[in-house]
PDB file as gemmi writes it, atoms N, CA and C in Angstrom:
CRYST1    1.000    1.000    1.000  90.00  90.00  90.00 P 1                      
ATOM      1  N   MET A   1       7.446 -18.035 -21.806  1.00  0.00           N  
ATOM      2  CA  MET A   1       7.889 -17.599 -20.299  1.00  0.00           C  
ATOM      3  C   MET A   1       8.926 -16.465 -20.417  1.00  0.00           C  
ATOM      4  N   LEU A   2       8.807 -15.465 -19.371  1.00  0.00           N  
ATOM      5  CA  LEU A   2       9.672 -14.474 -19.413  1.00  0.00           C  
ATOM      6  C   LEU A   2      11.058 -14.944 -18.885  1.00  0.00           C  
ATOM      7  N   LYS A   3      12.083 -14.432 -19.412  1.00  0.00           N  
ATOM      8  CA  LYS A   3      13.276 -14.712 -18.960  1.00  0.00           C  
ATOM      9  C   LYS A   3      14.070 -13.671 -18.091  1.00  0.00           C  
ATOM     10  N   PHE A   4      13.290 -12.711 -17.740  1.00  0.00           N  
ATOM     11  CA  PHE A   4      13.689 -11.641 -16.853  1.00  0.00           C  
ATOM     12  C   PHE A   4      12.557 -11.294 -15.878  1.00  0.00           C  
ATOM     13  N   SER A   5      12.973 -10.447 -14.887  1.00  0.00           N  
ATOM     14  CA  SER A   5      12.079 -10.300 -13.770  1.00  0.00           C  
ATOM     15  C   SER A   5      11.647  -8.698 -13.689  1.00  0.00           C  
ATOM     16  N   LEU A   6      10.539  -8.498 -12.945  1.00  0.00           N  
ATOM     17  CA  LEU A   6      10.342  -7.135 -12.742  1.00  0.00           C  
ATOM     18  C   LEU A   6      11.357  -6.471 -11.847  1.00  0.00           C  
ATOM     19  N   LYS A   7      11.933  -7.260 -10.974  1.00  0.00           N  
ATOM     20  CA  LYS A   7      13.091  -6.662 -10.152  1.00  0.00           C  
ATOM     21  C   LYS A   7      14.203  -6.150 -11.047  1.00  0.00           C  
ATOM     22  N   GLN A   8      14.705  -6.968 -11.982  1.00  0.00           N  
ATOM     23  CA  GLN A   8      15.541  -6.619 -13.013  1.00  0.00           C  
ATOM     24  C   GLN A   8      15.197  -5.416 -13.642  1.00  0.00           C  
ATOM     25  N   LEU A   9      14.069  -5.158 -14.072  1.00  0.00           N  
ATOM     26  CA  LEU A   9      13.539  -3.902 -14.647  1.00  0.00           C  
ATOM     27  C   LEU A   9      13.609  -2.754 -13.762  1.00  0.00           C  
ATOM     28  N   GLU A  10      13.227  -3.012 -12.535  1.00  0.00           N  
ATOM     29  CA  GLU A  10      13.289  -1.974 -11.586  1.00  0.00           C  
ATOM     30  C   GLU A  10      14.796  -1.454 -11.320  1.00  0.00           C  
ATOM     31  N   ILE A  11      15.621  -2.346 -11.281  1.00  0.00           N  
ATOM     32  CA  ILE A  11      17.095  -2.033 -11.166  1.00  0.00           C  
ATOM     33  C   ILE A  11      17.648  -1.353 -12.404  1.00  0.00           C  
ATOM     34  N   PHE A  12      17.194  -1.931 -13.558  1.00  0.00           N  
ATOM     35  CA  PHE A  12      17.559  -1.232 -14.866  1.00  0.00           C  
ATOM     36  C   PHE A  12      17.275   0.176 -14.851  1.00  0.00           C  
ATOM     37  N   VAL A  13      15.939   0.449 -14.562  1.00  0.00           N  
ATOM     38  CA  VAL A  13      15.461   1.959 -14.504  1.00  0.00           C  
ATOM     39  C   VAL A  13      16.168   2.813 -13.568  1.00  0.00           C  
ATOM     40  N   THR A  14      16.540   2.167 -12.404  1.00  0.00           N  
ATOM     41  CA  THR A  14      17.098   3.101 -11.471  1.00  0.00           C  
ATOM     42  C   THR A  14      18.582   3.279 -11.746  1.00  0.00           C  
ATOM     43  N   VAL A  15      19.363   2.278 -12.311  1.00  0.00           N  
ATOM     44  CA  VAL A  15      20.692   2.543 -12.839  1.00  0.00           C  
ATOM     45  C   VAL A  15      20.582   3.561 -14.051  1.00  0.00           C  
ATOM     46  N   ALA A  16      19.688   3.460 -14.862  1.00  0.00           N  
ATOM     47  CA  ALA A  16      19.647   4.429 -15.982  1.00  0.00           C  
ATOM     48  C   ALA A  16      19.313   5.805 -15.500  1.00  0.00           C  
ATOM     49  N   GLU A  17      18.514   5.891 -14.500  1.00  0.00           N  
ATOM     50  CA  GLU A  17      18.237   7.382 -13.971  1.00  0.00           C  
ATOM     51  C   GLU A  17      19.191   8.007 -13.219  1.00  0.00           C  
ATOM     52  N   LEU A  18      19.976   7.033 -12.554  1.00  0.00           N  
ATOM     53  CA  LEU A  18      21.123   7.508 -11.631  1.00  0.00           C  
ATOM     54  C   LEU A  18      22.497   7.589 -12.272  1.00  0.00           C  
ATOM     55  N   ASN A  19      22.540   6.848 -13.451  1.00  0.00           N  
ATOM     56  CA  ASN A  19      23.830   6.802 -14.287  1.00  0.00           C  
ATOM     57  C   ASN A  19      25.015   6.066 -13.428  1.00  0.00           C  
ATOM     58  N   SER A  20      24.535   5.306 -12.422  1.00  0.00           N  
ATOM     59  CA  SER A  20      25.537   4.641 -11.562  1.00  0.00           C  
ATOM     60  C   SER A  20      25.000   3.384 -10.900  1.00  0.00           C  
ATOM     61  N   PHE A  21      25.759   2.270 -10.954  1.00  0.00           N  
ATOM     62  CA  PHE A  21      25.483   1.032 -10.273  1.00  0.00           C  
ATOM     63  C   PHE A  21      25.531   1.284  -8.814  1.00  0.00           C  
ATOM     64  N   THR A  22      26.459   1.996  -8.341  1.00  0.00           N  
ATOM     65  CA  THR A  22      26.695   2.420  -6.922  1.00  0.00           C  
ATOM     66  C   THR A  22      25.678   3.071  -6.446  1.00  0.00           C  
ATOM     67  N   ASN A  23      25.203   4.172  -6.980  1.00  0.00           N  
ATOM     68  CA  ASN A  23      24.090   5.020  -6.446  1.00  0.00           C  
ATOM     69  C   ASN A  23      22.704   4.407  -6.566  1.00  0.00           C  
ATOM     70  N   ALA A  24      22.489   3.590  -7.577  1.00  0.00           N  
ATOM     71  CA  ALA A  24      21.285   2.737  -7.791  1.00  0.00           C  
ATOM     72  C   ALA A  24      21.195   1.681  -6.439  1.00  0.00           C  
ATOM     73  N   ALA A  25      22.570   1.077  -6.282  1.00  0.00           N  
ATOM     74  CA  ALA A  25      22.522   0.226  -5.134  1.00  0.00           C  
ATOM     75  C   ALA A  25      22.067   0.878  -3.825  1.00  0.00           C  
ATOM     76  N   LYS A  26      22.516   1.948  -3.569  1.00  0.00           N  
ATOM     77  CA  LYS A  26      22.267   2.737  -2.469  1.00  0.00           C  
ATOM     78  C   LYS A  26      20.710   3.085  -2.326  1.00  0.00           C  
ATOM     79  N   ALA A  27      20.276   3.584  -3.461  1.00  0.00           N  
ATOM     80  CA  ALA A  27      18.876   3.955  -3.624  1.00  0.00           C  
ATOM     81  C   ALA A  27      17.744   2.859  -3.329  1.00  0.00           C  
ATOM     82  N   LEU A  28      18.248   1.470  -3.798  1.00  0.00           N  
ATOM     83  CA  LEU A  28      17.442   0.381  -3.608  1.00  0.00           C  
ATOM     84  C   LEU A  28      17.707  -0.509  -2.489  1.00  0.00           C  
ATOM     85  N   TYR A  29      18.756  -0.131  -1.678  1.00  0.00           N  
ATOM     86  CA  TYR A  29      19.202  -0.802  -0.388  1.00  0.00           C  
ATOM     87  C   TYR A  29      19.633  -2.187  -0.816  1.00  0.00           C  
ATOM     88  N   LEU A  30      20.546  -2.240  -1.846  1.00  0.00           N  
ATOM     89  CA  LEU A  30      21.169  -3.497  -2.284  1.00  0.00           C  
ATOM     90  C   LEU A  30      22.603  -3.267  -2.267  1.00  0.00           C  
ATOM     91  N   THR A  31      23.317  -4.345  -2.419  1.00  0.00           N  
ATOM     92  CA  THR A  31      24.771  -4.201  -2.727  1.00  0.00           C  
ATOM     93  C   THR A  31      25.045  -3.883  -4.141  1.00  0.00           C  
ATOM     94  N   GLN A  32      26.277  -3.321  -4.433  1.00  0.00           N  
ATOM     95  CA  GLN A  32      26.461  -2.945  -5.708  1.00  0.00           C  
ATOM     96  C   GLN A  32      26.742  -4.260  -6.559  1.00  0.00           C  
ATOM     97  N   SER A  33      27.261  -5.278  -5.955  1.00  0.00           N  
ATOM     98  CA  SER A  33      27.334  -6.581  -6.749  1.00  0.00           C  
ATOM     99  C   SER A  33      26.055  -7.227  -6.987  1.00  0.00           C  
ATOM    100  N   THR A  34      25.005  -7.001  -6.135  1.00  0.00           N  
ATOM    101  CA  THR A  34      23.638  -7.518  -6.605  1.00  0.00           C  
ATOM    102  C   THR A  34      23.155  -6.796  -7.805  1.00  0.00           C  
ATOM    103  N   VAL A  35      23.289  -5.471  -7.690  1.00  0.00           N  
ATOM    104  CA  VAL A  35      22.768  -4.661  -8.778  1.00  0.00           C  
ATOM    105  C   VAL A  35      23.491  -5.057 -10.177  1.00  0.00           C  
ATOM    106  N   SER A  36      24.720  -5.211 -10.034  1.00  0.00           N  
ATOM    107  CA  SER A  36      25.544  -5.767 -11.254  1.00  0.00           C  
ATOM    108  C   SER A  36      25.008  -7.044 -11.681  1.00  0.00           C  
ATOM    109  N   ALA A  37      24.745  -7.907 -10.651  1.00  0.00           N  
ATOM    110  CA  ALA A  37      24.183  -9.293 -11.081  1.00  0.00           C  
ATOM    111  C   ALA A  37      22.944  -9.285 -11.834  1.00  0.00           C  
ATOM    112  N   HIS A  38      21.922  -8.450 -11.316  1.00  0.00           N  
ATOM    113  CA  HIS A  38      20.703  -8.254 -11.900  1.00  0.00           C  
ATOM    114  C   HIS A  38      20.709  -7.694 -13.394  1.00  0.00           C  
ATOM    115  N   ILE A  39      21.645  -6.625 -13.497  1.00  0.00           N  
ATOM    116  CA  ILE A  39      21.845  -6.132 -14.863  1.00  0.00           C  
ATOM    117  C   ILE A  39      22.395  -7.104 -15.640  1.00  0.00           C  
ATOM    118  N   SER A  40      23.298  -7.879 -15.282  1.00  0.00           N  
ATOM    119  CA  SER A  40      24.054  -8.936 -16.073  1.00  0.00           C  
ATOM    120  C   SER A  40      23.112  -9.968 -16.563  1.00  0.00           C  
ATOM    121  N   GLY A  41      22.086 -10.357 -15.622  1.00  0.00           N  
ATOM    122  CA  GLY A  41      21.157 -11.373 -15.908  1.00  0.00           C  
ATOM    123  C   GLY A  41      20.255 -10.826 -17.010  1.00  0.00           C  
ATOM    124  N   LEU A  42      19.640  -9.340 -16.861  1.00  0.00           N  
ATOM    125  CA  LEU A  42      18.870  -8.949 -17.679  1.00  0.00           C  
ATOM    126  C   LEU A  42      19.530  -8.781 -19.257  1.00  0.00           C  
ATOM    127  N   GLU A  43      20.695  -8.508 -19.141  1.00  0.00           N  
ATOM    128  CA  GLU A  43      21.489  -8.146 -20.482  1.00  0.00           C  
ATOM    129  C   GLU A  43      21.680  -9.709 -21.070  1.00  0.00           C  
ATOM    130  N   SER A  44      21.837 -10.619 -20.278  1.00  0.00           N  
ATOM    131  CA  SER A  44      21.933 -12.140 -20.765  1.00  0.00           C  
ATOM    132  C   SER A  44      20.566 -12.430 -21.400  1.00  0.00           C  
ATOM    133  N   ALA A  45      19.560 -12.162 -20.571  1.00  0.00           N  
ATOM    134  CA  ALA A  45      18.196 -12.667 -21.052  1.00  0.00           C  
ATOM    135  C   ALA A  45      17.776 -11.953 -22.249  1.00  0.00           C  
ATOM    136  N   LEU A  46      18.098 -10.719 -22.499  1.00  0.00           N  
ATOM    137  CA  LEU A  46      17.843  -9.980 -23.757  1.00  0.00           C  
ATOM    138  C   LEU A  46      18.847 -10.105 -24.821  1.00  0.00           C  
ATOM    139  N   ASN A  47      20.025 -10.754 -24.399  1.00  0.00           N  
ATOM    140  CA  ASN A  47      21.075 -10.963 -25.404  1.00  0.00           C  
ATOM    141  C   ASN A  47      21.582  -9.545 -25.964  1.00  0.00           C  
ATOM    142  N   THR A  48      21.782  -8.598 -25.109  1.00  0.00           N  
ATOM    143  CA  THR A  48      22.305  -7.310 -25.602  1.00  0.00           C  
ATOM    144  C   THR A  48      22.831  -6.439 -24.345  1.00  0.00           C  
ATOM    145  N   ARG A  49      23.878  -5.740 -24.677  1.00  0.00           N  
ATOM    146  CA  ARG A  49      24.390  -4.882 -23.715  1.00  0.00           C  
ATOM    147  C   ARG A  49      23.338  -3.558 -23.586  1.00  0.00           C  
ATOM    148  N   LEU A  50      23.156  -3.251 -22.194  1.00  0.00           N  
ATOM    149  CA  LEU A  50      22.186  -2.223 -21.986  1.00  0.00           C  
ATOM    150  C   LEU A  50      23.005  -0.882 -21.591  1.00  0.00           C  
ATOM    151  N   PHE A  51      24.202  -1.021 -21.023  1.00  0.00           N  
ATOM    152  CA  PHE A  51      24.914   0.086 -20.514  1.00  0.00           C  
ATOM    153  C   PHE A  51      26.305  -0.008 -21.128  1.00  0.00           C  
ATOM    154  N   SER A  52      26.817   1.126 -21.332  1.00  0.00           N  
ATOM    155  CA  SER A  52      28.229   1.368 -21.595  1.00  0.00           C  
ATOM    156  C   SER A  52      28.932   1.860 -20.417  1.00  0.00           C  
ATOM    157  N   ARG A  53      30.027   1.167 -20.145  1.00  0.00           N  
ATOM    158  CA  ARG A  53      30.682   1.699 -18.903  1.00  0.00           C  
ATOM    159  C   ARG A  53      32.063   2.152 -19.012  1.00  0.00           C  
ATOM    160  N   ASP A  54      32.392   3.153 -18.366  1.00  0.00           N  
ATOM    161  CA  ASP A  54      33.718   3.751 -18.682  1.00  0.00           C  
ATOM    162  C   ASP A  54      34.659   3.602 -17.434  1.00  0.00           C  
ATOM    163  N   ALA A  55      35.933   3.958 -17.731  1.00  0.00           N  
ATOM    164  CA  ALA A  55      36.990   3.765 -16.638  1.00  0.00           C  
ATOM    165  C   ALA A  55      36.689   4.609 -15.285  1.00  0.00           C  
ATOM    166  N   ARG A  56      35.828   5.593 -15.412  1.00  0.00           N  
ATOM    167  CA  ARG A  56      35.530   6.581 -14.299  1.00  0.00           C  
ATOM    168  C   ARG A  56      34.360   5.829 -13.502  1.00  0.00           C  
ATOM    169  N   ARG A  57      33.936   4.615 -13.935  1.00  0.00           N  
ATOM    170  CA  ARG A  57      32.696   4.038 -13.291  1.00  0.00           C  
ATOM    171  C   ARG A  57      31.375   4.743 -13.475  1.00  0.00           C  
ATOM    172  N   SER A  58      31.398   5.432 -14.699  1.00  0.00           N  
ATOM    173  CA  SER A  58      30.197   6.148 -15.098  1.00  0.00           C  
ATOM    174  C   SER A  58      29.429   5.179 -16.096  1.00  0.00           C  
ATOM    175  N   VAL A  59      28.211   5.181 -16.165  1.00  0.00           N  
ATOM    176  CA  VAL A  59      27.397   4.370 -17.020  1.00  0.00           C  
ATOM    177  C   VAL A  59      26.401   5.085 -17.872  1.00  0.00           C  
ATOM    178  N   THR A  60      26.348   4.862 -19.052  1.00  0.00           N  
ATOM    179  CA  THR A  60      25.335   5.451 -19.983  1.00  0.00           C  
ATOM    180  C   THR A  60      24.557   4.300 -20.776  1.00  0.00           C  
ATOM    181  N   LEU A  61      23.472   4.573 -21.011  1.00  0.00           N  
ATOM    182  CA  LEU A  61      22.603   3.692 -21.967  1.00  0.00           C  
ATOM    183  C   LEU A  61      23.177   3.465 -23.262  1.00  0.00           C  
ATOM    184  N   THR A  62      23.257   2.338 -23.677  1.00  0.00           N  
ATOM    185  CA  THR A  62      23.487   2.024 -25.119  1.00  0.00           C  
ATOM    186  C   THR A  62      22.235   2.330 -26.028  1.00  0.00           C  
ATOM    187  N   ALA A  63      22.268   2.108 -27.295  1.00  0.00           N  
ATOM    188  CA  ALA A  63      21.027   2.340 -28.093  1.00  0.00           C  
ATOM    189  C   ALA A  63      20.046   1.421 -27.664  1.00  0.00           C  
ATOM    190  N   GLN A  64      20.319   0.138 -27.368  1.00  0.00           N  
ATOM    191  CA  GLN A  64      19.474  -0.825 -27.014  1.00  0.00           C  
ATOM    192  C   GLN A  64      18.711  -0.493 -25.646  1.00  0.00           C  
ATOM    193  N   GLY A  65      19.673  -0.048 -24.857  1.00  0.00           N  
ATOM    194  CA  GLY A  65      19.131   0.354 -23.365  1.00  0.00           C  
ATOM    195  C   GLY A  65      18.222   1.606 -23.688  1.00  0.00           C  
ATOM    196  N   GLN A  66      18.416   2.584 -24.631  1.00  0.00           N  
ATOM    197  CA  GLN A  66      17.500   3.685 -24.695  1.00  0.00           C  
ATOM    198  C   GLN A  66      16.230   3.193 -25.199  1.00  0.00           C  
ATOM    199  N   ARG A  67      16.190   2.268 -26.044  1.00  0.00           N  
ATOM    200  CA  ARG A  67      14.957   1.775 -26.467  1.00  0.00           C  
ATOM    201  C   ARG A  67      14.103   0.984 -25.391  1.00  0.00           C  
ATOM    202  N   LEU A  68      14.997   0.220 -24.604  1.00  0.00           N  
ATOM    203  CA  LEU A  68      14.252  -0.607 -23.488  1.00  0.00           C  
ATOM    204  C   LEU A  68      13.637   0.427 -22.390  1.00  0.00           C  
ATOM    205  N   TYR A  69      14.354   1.507 -22.053  1.00  0.00           N  
ATOM    206  CA  TYR A  69      14.093   2.328 -20.904  1.00  0.00           C  
ATOM    207  C   TYR A  69      12.628   2.780 -20.819  1.00  0.00           C  
ATOM    208  N   PRO A  70      12.025   3.484 -21.946  1.00  0.00           N  
ATOM    209  CA  PRO A  70      10.641   3.824 -21.816  1.00  0.00           C  
ATOM    210  C   PRO A  70       9.669   2.600 -21.675  1.00  0.00           C  
ATOM    211  N   ALA A  71       9.932   1.570 -22.302  1.00  0.00           N  
ATOM    212  CA  ALA A  71       8.910   0.379 -22.025  1.00  0.00           C  
ATOM    213  C   ALA A  71       9.149  -0.128 -20.681  1.00  0.00           C  
ATOM    214  N   ALA A  72      10.375  -0.219 -20.143  1.00  0.00           N  
ATOM    215  CA  ALA A  72      10.445  -0.627 -18.750  1.00  0.00           C  
ATOM    216  C   ALA A  72       9.791   0.229 -17.856  1.00  0.00           C  
ATOM    217  N   LYS A  73       9.885   1.556 -17.919  1.00  0.00           N  
ATOM    218  CA  LYS A  73       9.192   2.634 -17.135  1.00  0.00           C  
ATOM    219  C   LYS A  73       7.626   2.390 -17.190  1.00  0.00           C  
ATOM    220  N   ARG A  74       7.079   2.030 -18.393  1.00  0.00           N  
ATOM    221  CA  ARG A  74       5.716   1.815 -18.541  1.00  0.00           C  
ATOM    222  C   ARG A  74       5.266   0.516 -17.965  1.00  0.00           C  
ATOM    223  N   ILE A  75       6.013  -0.483 -17.962  1.00  0.00           N  
ATOM    224  CA  ILE A  75       5.737  -1.752 -17.388  1.00  0.00           C  
ATOM    225  C   ILE A  75       5.702  -1.675 -15.826  1.00  0.00           C  
ATOM    226  N   LEU A  76       6.665  -0.904 -15.201  1.00  0.00           N  
ATOM    227  CA  LEU A  76       6.600  -0.686 -13.853  1.00  0.00           C  
ATOM    228  C   LEU A  76       5.673   0.177 -13.485  1.00  0.00           C  
ATOM    229  N   SER A  77       5.152   1.136 -14.093  1.00  0.00           N  
ATOM    230  CA  SER A  77       4.014   1.977 -13.986  1.00  0.00           C  
ATOM    231  C   SER A  77       2.664   1.137 -13.980  1.00  0.00           C  
ATOM    232  N   ASP A  78       2.580   0.276 -14.906  1.00  0.00           N  
ATOM    233  CA  ASP A  78       1.436  -0.555 -15.012  1.00  0.00           C  
ATOM    234  C   ASP A  78       1.256  -1.377 -13.916  1.00  0.00           C  
ATOM    235  N   CYS A  79       2.427  -1.950 -13.248  1.00  0.00           N  
ATOM    236  CA  CYS A  79       2.439  -2.816 -12.128  1.00  0.00           C  
ATOM    237  C   CYS A  79       1.954  -1.926 -10.943  1.00  0.00           C  
ATOM    238  N   ARG A  80       2.382  -0.862 -10.671  1.00  0.00           N  
ATOM    239  CA  ARG A  80       1.933   0.019  -9.688  1.00  0.00           C  
ATOM    240  C   ARG A  80       0.628   0.239  -9.673  1.00  0.00           C  
ATOM    241  N   GLU A  81       0.065   0.728 -10.929  1.00  0.00           N  
ATOM    242  CA  GLU A  81      -1.356   0.775 -11.029  1.00  0.00           C  
ATOM    243  C   GLU A  81      -2.156  -0.482 -10.648  1.00  0.00           C  
ATOM    244  N   LEU A  82      -1.709  -1.641 -11.056  1.00  0.00           N  
ATOM    245  CA  LEU A  82      -2.356  -2.819 -10.779  1.00  0.00           C  
ATOM    246  C   LEU A  82      -2.348  -3.095  -9.464  1.00  0.00           C  
ATOM    247  N   THR A  83      -1.393  -2.878  -8.717  1.00  0.00           N  
ATOM    248  CA  THR A  83      -1.268  -2.910  -7.167  1.00  0.00           C  
ATOM    249  C   THR A  83      -2.324  -2.157  -6.451  1.00  0.00           C  
ATOM    250  N   SER A  84      -2.435  -0.922  -7.086  1.00  0.00           N  
ATOM    251  CA  SER A  84      -3.322   0.121  -6.378  1.00  0.00           C  
ATOM    252  C   SER A  84      -4.813  -0.217  -6.698  1.00  0.00           C  
ATOM    253  N   LEU A  85      -5.015  -0.968  -7.759  1.00  0.00           N  
ATOM    254  CA  LEU A  85      -6.401  -1.381  -8.033  1.00  0.00           C  
ATOM    255  C   LEU A  85      -6.921  -2.350  -7.090  1.00  0.00           C  
ATOM    256  N   VAL A  86      -6.136  -3.159  -6.644  1.00  0.00           N  
ATOM    257  CA  VAL A  86      -6.524  -4.046  -5.625  1.00  0.00           C  
ATOM    258  C   VAL A  86      -6.367  -3.787  -4.229  1.00  0.00           C  
ATOM    259  N   GLU A  87      -5.717  -2.712  -4.086  1.00  0.00           N  
ATOM    260  CA  GLU A  87      -5.590  -2.202  -2.546  1.00  0.00           C  
ATOM    261  C   GLU A  87      -6.734  -1.284  -2.305  1.00  0.00           C  
ATOM    262  N   ASN A  88      -7.557  -0.713  -3.223  1.00  0.00           N  
ATOM    263  CA  ASN A  88      -8.621   0.087  -2.939  1.00  0.00           C  
ATOM    264  C   ASN A  88      -9.855  -0.447  -2.974  1.00  0.00           C  
TER     265      ASN A  88                                                      
END                                                                             
């Protein structure tokens, strides 16, 4: 059984692309605390840190996050494709 959700992957990818929890929250129409909770849950499920955070509230991917990013993008793309298959 999966210990994480597609929503967590979607939020992870958005944070990674925007380098910001706050900007990701705005883009996803969520609160910053919701984004943080989803990332914390994903990190807990995978037992690793995905982002490095600095004092200026900037975030960058850790080495583990860099490895996860392309796979997460692929999974989300596959899910979009799956949805389009049944809609047509």
